[in-house]
Amino acid sequence: MLKFKYIIASLLFAGAWMVQAQQTPAPSQDGSILITGATTHIGNGQVIENGAVGFENGKITFIGEASSADSASFDQVIQADGKHVYPGFITLNSTLGLVEIDAVRATNDIEEIGNILPHIRAIIAYNAESKIVESMRPNGILTAQITPREGRISGTSSVVQLDAWNWEDAAIKTDDAIHMNWPNSFTRGRWWLGETGLKPNDKYQEQLEEVSSFLKEAKAYQAGDQEPRNLAMEAILGVFDGSKKLYVNVNGQKEILDMIHFMENHGVASPVIVGGNQADAVADVLAEKNIPVIVTRPHSLPSTEDTHVKKPFMLASQLVSKGVLTGIDVSGRMERMNTRNLPFYAGTVAAYGVDKEKAVQMITGDAAKILGIDSFIGTLEEGKDATLFISEGDALDMRTNQVSKAFIQGRDISLETHQTELWKRYSEKYARD
């Protein structure tokens, strides 16, 4: 009975917290808009110092020098002299909208029971009205890959824009990829039981064989009459023809090489490495085989005792210099609230060897390439979605990232959040004193 009362109290608390209205999604673009005079970051490494971006019906219709823009042909002109315009930042491998309150299990849709679950679709659990989701937009994060967690094969991700009524409206690419957690060849001992720091994982081959058997069965299922219907096998088939990518969370040098060999043997067309702490050691191989790497949270501690203390800061530069397509994610502890710091992680890798515009590209154009959505988003080019924002200063610097306007598919979205409302409320309180 007491446990039941605790459950009811938790749900009432969650309901009271969530009942406060989220920002209403913006209506479709009405009339053409031109942003002129700003330093315009294209998202492909190029920058126009005195640029202009025009868009209509949600699509970019002009990009170039401000002097070349016909201002009179646009219904609204936004003067942005001294400011910066960027493509909307893209967060990869994210769990935004899947968990609202960690302590309330009913709001946690990050994982499912089981080990091989490619058919579990994260998109249907995505909460487009999450207060955490809306708090990303004031830092310029306008697009996200929503990804399940845990298990050997966690499930299927989708890509969303961050201003929508529901998951159907939010989705811009559904079921884009399958996500897998590669086993470790070594395990860390339990120090509290006196075990050694690292020891071989005796079940490493057994764990790989489980995945191997599943992929072989899936190919046999594909070749047969596919009766009775098997949702898990149907979901995985896309990794063989390249219609879905396979994102593999893997870090060690040995594990990365094993993964590459494994994927080639099983005919997986487009693997993507997530994490890749030791990917720099095999960067030439990754570049040759066109395998992208998503660097996980540059603001992290070194992964091993003998790793260079600044290795997490430098890894992106080491990969980019070798020609590896590289992105950034924020997975790990407190990942949802920390996702707002994505542009500052890009700023850190810029401080440790990555060219500044390349760092912008890593969370815009290159992120879109990794996701396979670069044909319509990720860079400021004619014909692409008008998903972009205006910042008062350098958006990769937390001191000057001050987003004053943001547009998703041409829609002028709200930058208000629960936090900004509280800030305004208490600013007024202390202004009265």
XYZ file of C-alpha atoms in Angstrom, residues 156-158 173-179 234-247 267-272 370-373:
34
model
C 16.121 1.996 -34.614
C 16.665 5.755 -34.548
C 14.957 8.576 -36.445
C 13.725 10.984 -41.602
C 12.191 7.943 -39.939
C 14.061 4.721 -39.180
C 17.382 6.051 -40.460
C 19.661 3.609 -38.634
C 20.101 0.610 -36.335
C 22.223 1.027 -33.184
C 12.625 -7.138 -41.238
C 14.078 -4.180 -39.356
C 17.709 -5.270 -39.778
C 17.537 -5.946 -43.529
C 18.212 -2.312 -44.407
C 21.803 -2.527 -43.153
C 22.645 -4.944 -45.978
C 21.506 -2.721 -48.862
C 22.564 0.573 -47.258
C 19.050 1.948 -46.776
C 19.845 1.967 -43.047
C 23.194 2.654 -41.444
C 24.487 0.591 -38.541
C 25.833 2.756 -35.713
C 27.766 -7.595 -45.845
C 26.853 -4.571 -43.719
C 27.013 -1.653 -46.141
C 27.371 1.500 -44.014
C 28.747 1.161 -40.475
C 29.307 4.276 -38.348
C 26.574 11.043 -41.462
C 22.783 10.924 -41.090
C 22.215 10.805 -44.840
C 20.068 13.958 -44.842
